[in-house]
Amino acid sequence: MTIFAASFAHGRPERVRAAALVVLALLAGTGPALAESDVERLKRSGECAGCDLRLAELRGLKLEKARLEGANLRETDLKEASLVGANLKGADLRRTELERTDLTGADLSKGSMRGVDLEKAVLTEASLAGADLRNADMIETNLVGAGLQGADLRQALLIRVVASGADFSKAKMEGVNLERANLMSAKFVGARLPNADFDRVSAVGADFSDADLSGAHFSSADLTGANLSGARLDGALMRRTRLVGADLSGASGLDGARMVGACGDATTKLPDGITLKTCSDMDDQER
């Protein structure tokens, strides 16, 4: 740079211009090294739609309303991050670490999320409609008011999930584990739930109308006021399940012999030929 400066000071105009062009060329050559990475761009602006962030270390990242639609976040570490209101529509989140991440109000619709770790994550009022969540770890996840319409949750773990008011309508949920889940007022209209595990769930006021519950396992479950009208219940087990005020009218395949210890009351609607004992406080204690 000293040599070029001397040329500027003592050289002819032609030499000065030539030297300037050389300097510019050298500076242009350093461009790629100085280019902003996708991670830096995200942290600076909160916008990185379509970016490649595979394997990035973003643990604890805090960005409100981040723009990450269509981004590749496969196997990225986002544990304990805060992405409230983030746009992750259509993003690749396969095997991404999102444990304890706050995704309140986020849009994850149509996301590729197979094998994602969402244990204890917060997805209150989030949209996961049409997302691929096969084999996802959603143990103790907060899904209050979340929309999972048409999502693929086959073989997902939703043990102790809090999903009151969530909408799983027409979701694919074969073999899903919902043990001890809070499903109060949740919607499963037309959902596919063959062989699902509902051990000790609280599904008060939940809507299972027209759902496929064949082979589902309800043990010590509370289905008070639940709507199971038109549901398919072939091979389903309802052991010690509370059905006070539940509507099972039009349900098909229900086998009274597989309702061991189940109970209801005068307001419970049952298919012809099915009877239940009346629930008592002692039944609740045994459950």
Tab-separated table of C-alpha atoms in Angstrom:
chain	number	residue	atom	x	y	z
A	1	MET	CA	0.000	0.000	0.000
A	2	THR	CA	2.978	2.364	0.649
A	3	ILE	CA	4.281	1.766	-2.887
A	4	PHE	CA	0.872	2.563	-4.379
A	5	ALA	CA	0.629	5.709	-2.262
A	6	ALA	CA	4.023	6.840	-3.585
A	7	SER	CA	2.833	6.221	-7.125
A	8	PHE	CA	-0.221	8.366	-6.483
A	9	ALA	CA	1.969	11.157	-5.186
A	10	HIS	CA	4.720	11.149	-7.850
A	11	GLY	CA	3.436	9.186	-10.858
A	12	ARG	CA	1.719	10.345	-13.963
A	13	PRO	CA	-2.117	10.301	-14.162
A	14	GLU	CA	-2.011	7.156	-16.311
A	15	ARG	CA	0.158	5.364	-13.772
A	16	VAL	CA	-2.090	6.576	-10.956
A	17	ARG	CA	-5.172	5.188	-12.655
A	18	ALA	CA	-3.434	1.884	-13.349
A	19	ALA	CA	-2.309	1.611	-9.749
A	20	ALA	CA	-5.827	2.373	-8.542
A	21	LEU	CA	-7.222	-0.413	-10.698
A	22	VAL	CA	-4.703	-2.847	-9.242
A	23	VAL	CA	-5.704	-1.848	-5.703
A	24	LEU	CA	-9.388	-2.329	-6.503
A	25	ALA	CA	-8.696	-5.723	-8.020
A	26	LEU	CA	-6.791	-6.788	-4.933
A	27	LEU	CA	-9.600	-5.622	-2.671
A	28	ALA	CA	-12.174	-7.422	-4.818
A	29	GLY	CA	-10.137	-10.590	-4.446
A	30	THR	CA	-10.611	-10.449	-0.674
A	31	GLY	CA	-14.428	-10.304	-1.085
A	32	PRO	CA	-15.314	-13.920	-0.326
A	33	ALA	CA	-13.212	-13.931	2.842
A	34	LEU	CA	-15.091	-10.890	4.089
A	35	ALA	CA	-18.532	-12.151	3.043
A	36	GLU	CA	-21.101	-12.390	5.826
A	37	SER	CA	-22.002	-15.964	6.755
A	38	ASP	CA	-25.614	-17.113	7.017
A	39	VAL	CA	-25.236	-17.461	10.788
A	40	GLU	CA	-23.912	-13.895	11.083
A	41	ARG	CA	-26.680	-12.629	8.849
A	42	LEU	CA	-29.322	-14.329	10.994
A	43	LYS	CA	-27.904	-12.955	14.227
A	44	ARG	CA	-27.582	-9.451	12.776
A	45	SER	CA	-30.891	-9.087	10.970
A	46	GLY	CA	-33.141	-11.929	12.158
A	47	GLU	CA	-33.815	-12.710	8.505
A	48	CYS	CA	-32.341	-15.712	6.730
A	49	ALA	CA	-35.063	-17.236	4.569
A	50	GLY	CA	-33.757	-20.172	2.565
A	51	CYS	CA	-30.379	-20.081	4.311
A	52	ASP	CA	-28.202	-23.141	4.842
A	53	LEU	CA	-27.725	-23.433	8.612
A	54	ARG	CA	-27.096	-27.153	8.841
A	55	LEU	CA	-25.207	-28.227	11.995
A	56	ALA	CA	-24.969	-24.612	13.192
A	57	GLU	CA	-24.413	-23.967	16.916
A	58	LEU	CA	-27.253	-21.599	17.839
A	59	ARG	CA	-27.999	-22.727	21.373
A	60	GLY	CA	-29.681	-20.008	23.429
A	61	LEU	CA	-30.280	-17.767	20.399
A	62	LYS	CA	-32.883	-15.054	21.077
A	63	LEU	CA	-34.687	-13.613	18.067
A	64	GLU	CA	-38.265	-12.403	17.936
A	65	LYS	CA	-40.206	-12.943	14.708
A	66	ALA	CA	-37.186	-14.386	12.901
A	67	ARG	CA	-37.644	-14.986	9.160
A	68	LEU	CA	-36.437	-18.506	8.435
A	69	GLU	CA	-38.992	-19.820	5.981
A	70	GLY	CA	-37.569	-22.590	3.827
A	71	ALA	CA	-34.262	-22.545	5.731
A	72	ASN	CA	-32.150	-25.673	6.137
A	73	LEU	CA	-31.745	-26.179	9.882
A	74	ARG	CA	-31.109	-29.894	9.742
A	75	GLU	CA	-29.351	-31.147	12.912
A	76	THR	CA	-28.817	-27.570	14.083
A	77	ASP	CA	-28.486	-26.970	17.837
A	78	LEU	CA	-31.221	-24.541	18.921
A	79	LYS	CA	-31.672	-25.810	22.463
A	80	GLU	CA	-33.150	-23.264	24.879
A	81	ALA	CA	-33.439	-20.684	22.105
A	82	SER	CA	-36.245	-18.111	21.975
A	83	LEU	CA	-37.870	-17.873	18.556
A	84	VAL	CA	-41.223	-16.379	19.505
A	85	GLY	CA	-43.336	-15.677	16.431
A	86	ALA	CA	-40.696	-17.088	14.075
A	87	ASN	CA	-41.567	-17.900	10.468
A	88	LEU	CA	-40.216	-21.412	9.855
A	89	LYS	CA	-42.754	-22.402	7.253
A	90	GLY	CA	-41.446	-25.208	5.074
A	91	ALA	CA	-38.103	-25.299	6.917
A	92	ASP	CA	-35.980	-28.436	7.136
A	93	LEU	CA	-35.804	-29.279	10.851
A	94	ARG	CA	-34.998	-32.970	10.636
A	95	ARG	CA	-33.246	-34.120	13.837
A	96	THR	CA	-32.885	-30.498	14.932
A	97	GLU	CA	-32.282	-29.895	18.651
A	98	LEU	CA	-35.152	-27.715	19.924
A	99	GLU	CA	-35.326	-28.924	23.520
A	100	ARG	CA	-36.805	-26.246	25.828
A	101	THR	CA	-36.979	-23.801	22.900
A	102	ASP	CA	-39.695	-21.124	23.005
A	103	LEU	CA	-41.614	-21.227	19.718
A	104	THR	CA	-44.754	-19.477	20.946
A	105	GLY	CA	-46.866	-18.406	17.990
A	106	ALA	CA	-44.300	-19.704	15.491
A	107	ASP	CA	-45.262	-20.909	12.006
A	108	LEU	CA	-43.778	-24.367	11.388
A	109	SER	CA	-46.434	-25.438	8.921
A	110	LYS	CA	-45.379	-27.913	6.240
A	111	GLY	CA	-41.999	-28.256	7.945
A	112	SER	CA	-39.830	-31.338	7.503
A	113	MET	CA	-39.368	-32.293	11.162
A	114	ARG	CA	-38.836	-36.043	11.252
A	115	GLY	CA	-36.927	-37.062	14.386
A	116	VAL	CA	-36.893	-33.494	15.742
A	117	ASP	CA	-36.215	-33.043	19.475
A	118	LEU	CA	-38.962	-30.813	20.906
A	119	GLU	CA	-38.829	-32.114	24.470
A	120	LYS	CA	-40.239	-29.513	26.875
A	121	ALA	CA	-40.416	-26.952	24.066
A	122	VAL	CA	-43.116	-24.253	24.124
A	123	LEU	CA	-45.345	-24.251	21.039
A	124	THR	CA	-48.339	-22.395	22.432
A	125	GLU	CA	-50.582	-21.202	19.585
A	126	ALA	CA	-47.972	-22.347	17.065
A	127	SER	CA	-48.905	-23.710	13.645
A	128	LEU	CA	-47.598	-27.150	12.676
A	129	ALA	CA	-50.276	-27.869	10.091
A	130	GLY	CA	-49.098	-30.368	7.508
A	131	ALA	CA	-45.709	-30.799	9.203
A	132	ASP	CA	-43.856	-34.117	9.059
A	133	LEU	CA	-43.257	-34.983	12.717
A	134	ARG	CA	-42.734	-38.718	12.410
A	135	ASN	CA	-40.710	-40.151	15.317
A	136	ALA	CA	-40.519	-36.712	16.923
A	137	ASP	CA	-39.605	-36.410	20.612
A	138	MET	CA	-42.329	-34.160	22.052
A	139	ILE	CA	-42.240	-35.333	25.653
A	140	GLU	CA	-43.708	-32.676	27.971
A	141	THR	CA	-44.054	-30.248	25.065
A	142	ASN	CA	-46.487	-27.347	25.491
A	143	LEU	CA	-48.949	-27.461	22.589
A	144	VAL	CA	-51.745	-25.402	24.138
A	145	GLY	CA	-53.901	-24.026	21.331
A	146	ALA	CA	-51.488	-25.262	18.658
A	147	GLY	CA	-52.677	-26.211	15.176
A	148	LEU	CA	-51.506	-29.617	13.923
A	149	GLN	CA	-54.177	-30.188	11.297
A	150	GLY	CA	-53.079	-32.840	8.817
A	151	ALA	CA	-49.672	-33.244	10.487
A	152	ASP	CA	-47.857	-36.580	10.328
A	153	LEU	CA	-47.147	-37.689	13.903
A	154	ARG	CA	-46.730	-41.407	13.333
A	155	GLN	CA	-44.716	-43.056	16.131
A	156	ALA	CA	-44.140	-39.675	17.826
A	157	LEU	CA	-43.657	-39.454	21.593
A	158	LEU	CA	-46.150	-37.060	23.178
A	159	ILE	CA	-45.850	-38.395	26.723
A	160	ARG	CA	-47.126	-35.862	29.297
A	161	VAL	CA	-47.695	-33.316	26.533
A	162	VAL	CA	-49.955	-30.377	27.407
A	163	ALA	CA	-52.199	-29.969	24.376
A	164	SER	CA	-55.410	-28.477	25.723
A	165	GLY	CA	-57.318	-26.795	22.913
A	166	ALA	CA	-54.889	-28.100	20.279
A	167	ASP	CA	-56.230	-29.162	16.877
A	168	PHE	CA	-55.056	-32.544	15.521
A	169	SER	CA	-57.883	-32.876	12.994
A	170	LYS	CA	-57.080	-35.317	10.167
A	171	ALA	CA	-53.584	-35.871	11.544
A	172	LYS	CA	-51.788	-39.167	10.961
A	173	MET	CA	-51.043	-40.501	14.443
A	174	GLU	CA	-50.637	-44.264	14.133
A	175	GLY	CA	-48.784	-45.665	17.126
A	176	VAL	CA	-48.423	-42.280	18.838
A	177	ASN	CA	-47.713	-42.347	22.590
A	178	LEU	CA	-49.900	-39.868	24.503
A	179	GLU	CA	-49.423	-41.338	27.971
A	180	ARG	CA	-50.520	-38.940	30.738
A	181	ALA	CA	-51.198	-36.181	28.195
A	182	ASN	CA	-53.512	-33.245	28.898
A	183	LEU	CA	-55.876	-33.242	25.923
A	184	MET	CA	-58.674	-31.159	27.402
A	185	SER	CA	-60.904	-29.793	24.616
A	186	ALA	CA	-58.405	-30.944	21.975
A	187	LYS	CA	-59.703	-31.837	18.498
A	188	PHE	CA	-58.961	-35.144	16.778
A	189	VAL	CA	-61.745	-34.951	14.204
A	190	GLY	CA	-61.091	-37.513	11.467
A	191	ALA	CA	-57.604	-38.230	12.824
A	192	ARG	CA	-55.911	-41.595	12.308
A	193	LEU	CA	-54.994	-43.016	15.721
A	194	PRO	CA	-54.739	-46.810	15.341
A	195	ASN	CA	-52.853	-48.436	18.241
A	196	ALA	CA	-52.336	-45.079	19.968
A	197	ASP	CA	-51.486	-45.145	23.688
A	198	PHE	CA	-53.873	-43.045	25.814
A	199	ASP	CA	-52.787	-44.387	29.201
A	200	ARG	CA	-53.968	-42.029	31.975
A	201	VAL	CA	-54.779	-39.165	29.606
A	202	SER	CA	-57.107	-36.350	30.563
A	203	ALA	CA	-59.244	-35.756	27.483
A	204	VAL	CA	-62.179	-33.960	29.067
A	205	GLY	CA	-64.314	-32.410	26.346
A	206	ALA	CA	-62.025	-33.676	23.568
A	207	ASP	CA	-63.471	-34.265	20.104
A	208	PHE	CA	-62.648	-37.652	18.545
A	209	SER	CA	-65.594	-37.663	16.147
A	210	ASP	CA	-65.009	-39.817	13.047
A	211	ALA	CA	-61.484	-40.655	14.250
A	212	ASP	CA	-59.899	-44.056	13.676
A	213	LEU	CA	-59.159	-45.373	17.180
A	214	SER	CA	-58.926	-49.041	16.232
A	215	GLY	CA	-56.615	-50.868	18.602
A	216	ALA	CA	-56.146	-47.739	20.728
A	217	HIS	CA	-55.328	-48.308	24.392
A	218	PHE	CA	-57.255	-46.241	26.964
A	219	SER	CA	-56.274	-47.169	30.513
A	220	SER	CA	-57.369	-45.089	33.517
A	221	ALA	CA	-58.255	-42.339	31.038
A	222	ASP	CA	-60.711	-39.500	31.643
A	223	LEU	CA	-62.991	-38.964	28.638
A	224	THR	CA	-65.638	-36.984	30.502
A	225	GLY	CA	-67.792	-35.128	27.987
A	226	ALA	CA	-65.681	-36.362	25.060
A	227	ASN	CA	-67.202	-36.720	21.605
A	228	LEU	CA	-66.501	-40.120	20.024
A	229	SER	CA	-69.504	-40.156	17.717
A	230	GLY	CA	-68.783	-41.999	14.501
A	231	ALA	CA	-65.367	-43.104	15.749
A	232	ARG	CA	-63.926	-46.462	14.754
A	233	LEU	CA	-63.141	-48.479	17.883
A	234	ASP	CA	-62.397	-51.987	16.602
A	235	GLY	CA	-60.111	-53.697	19.100
A	236	ALA	CA	-59.861	-50.596	21.292
A	237	LEU	CA	-59.379	-51.175	25.023
A	238	MET	CA	-61.095	-48.902	27.569
A	239	ARG	CA	-59.908	-50.210	30.904
A	240	ARG	CA	-61.099	-48.153	33.924
A	241	THR	CA	-61.922	-45.285	31.565
A	242	ARG	CA	-64.279	-42.538	32.711
A	243	LEU	CA	-67.004	-41.798	30.149
A	244	VAL	CA	-69.376	-39.508	32.055
A	245	GLY	CA	-71.335	-37.451	29.540
A	246	ALA	CA	-69.332	-38.899	26.639
A	247	ASP	CA	-70.976	-39.392	23.246
A	248	LEU	CA	-70.197	-42.743	21.611
A	249	SER	CA	-73.314	-42.797	19.461
A	250	GLY	CA	-72.618	-44.143	16.023
A	251	ALA	CA	-69.211	-45.457	17.091
A	252	SER	CA	-68.347	-48.713	15.367
A	253	GLY	CA	-66.521	-51.807	16.572
A	254	LEU	CA	-66.952	-51.073	20.289
A	255	ASP	CA	-66.698	-54.274	22.325
A	256	GLY	CA	-68.294	-54.222	25.784
A	257	ALA	CA	-65.917	-56.974	26.903
A	258	ARG	CA	-63.002	-54.600	26.279
A	259	MET	CA	-64.457	-51.875	28.528
A	260	VAL	CA	-63.161	-53.465	31.713
A	261	GLY	CA	-64.013	-51.288	34.702
A	262	ALA	CA	-65.126	-48.394	32.464
A	263	CYS	CA	-67.928	-46.232	33.796
A	264	GLY	CA	-70.344	-43.513	32.724
A	265	ASP	CA	-73.605	-41.943	33.835
A	266	ALA	CA	-77.134	-41.300	32.590
A	267	THR	CA	-75.866	-38.740	30.062
A	268	THR	CA	-73.370	-41.127	28.437
A	269	LYS	CA	-74.470	-42.063	24.908
A	270	LEU	CA	-73.590	-45.629	23.954
A	271	PRO	CA	-74.165	-47.823	20.916
A	272	ASP	CA	-76.969	-50.379	21.190
A	273	GLY	CA	-76.070	-53.391	23.307
A	274	ILE	CA	-73.356	-51.631	25.355
A	275	THR	CA	-73.898	-50.882	29.054
A	276	LEU	CA	-71.644	-49.353	31.687
A	277	LYS	CA	-71.638	-49.112	35.439
A	278	THR	CA	-72.171	-45.696	36.979
A	279	CYS	CA	-69.052	-43.803	37.987
A	280	SER	CA	-68.469	-43.026	41.657
A	281	ASP	CA	-65.882	-41.114	43.690
A	282	MET	CA	-64.247	-44.455	44.482
A	283	ASP	CA	-63.755	-45.052	40.749
A	284	ASP	CA	-61.840	-41.764	40.508
A	285	GLN	CA	-59.598	-42.722	43.415
A	286	GLU	CA	-58.841	-46.100	41.837
A	287	ARG	CA	-57.942	-44.399	38.583
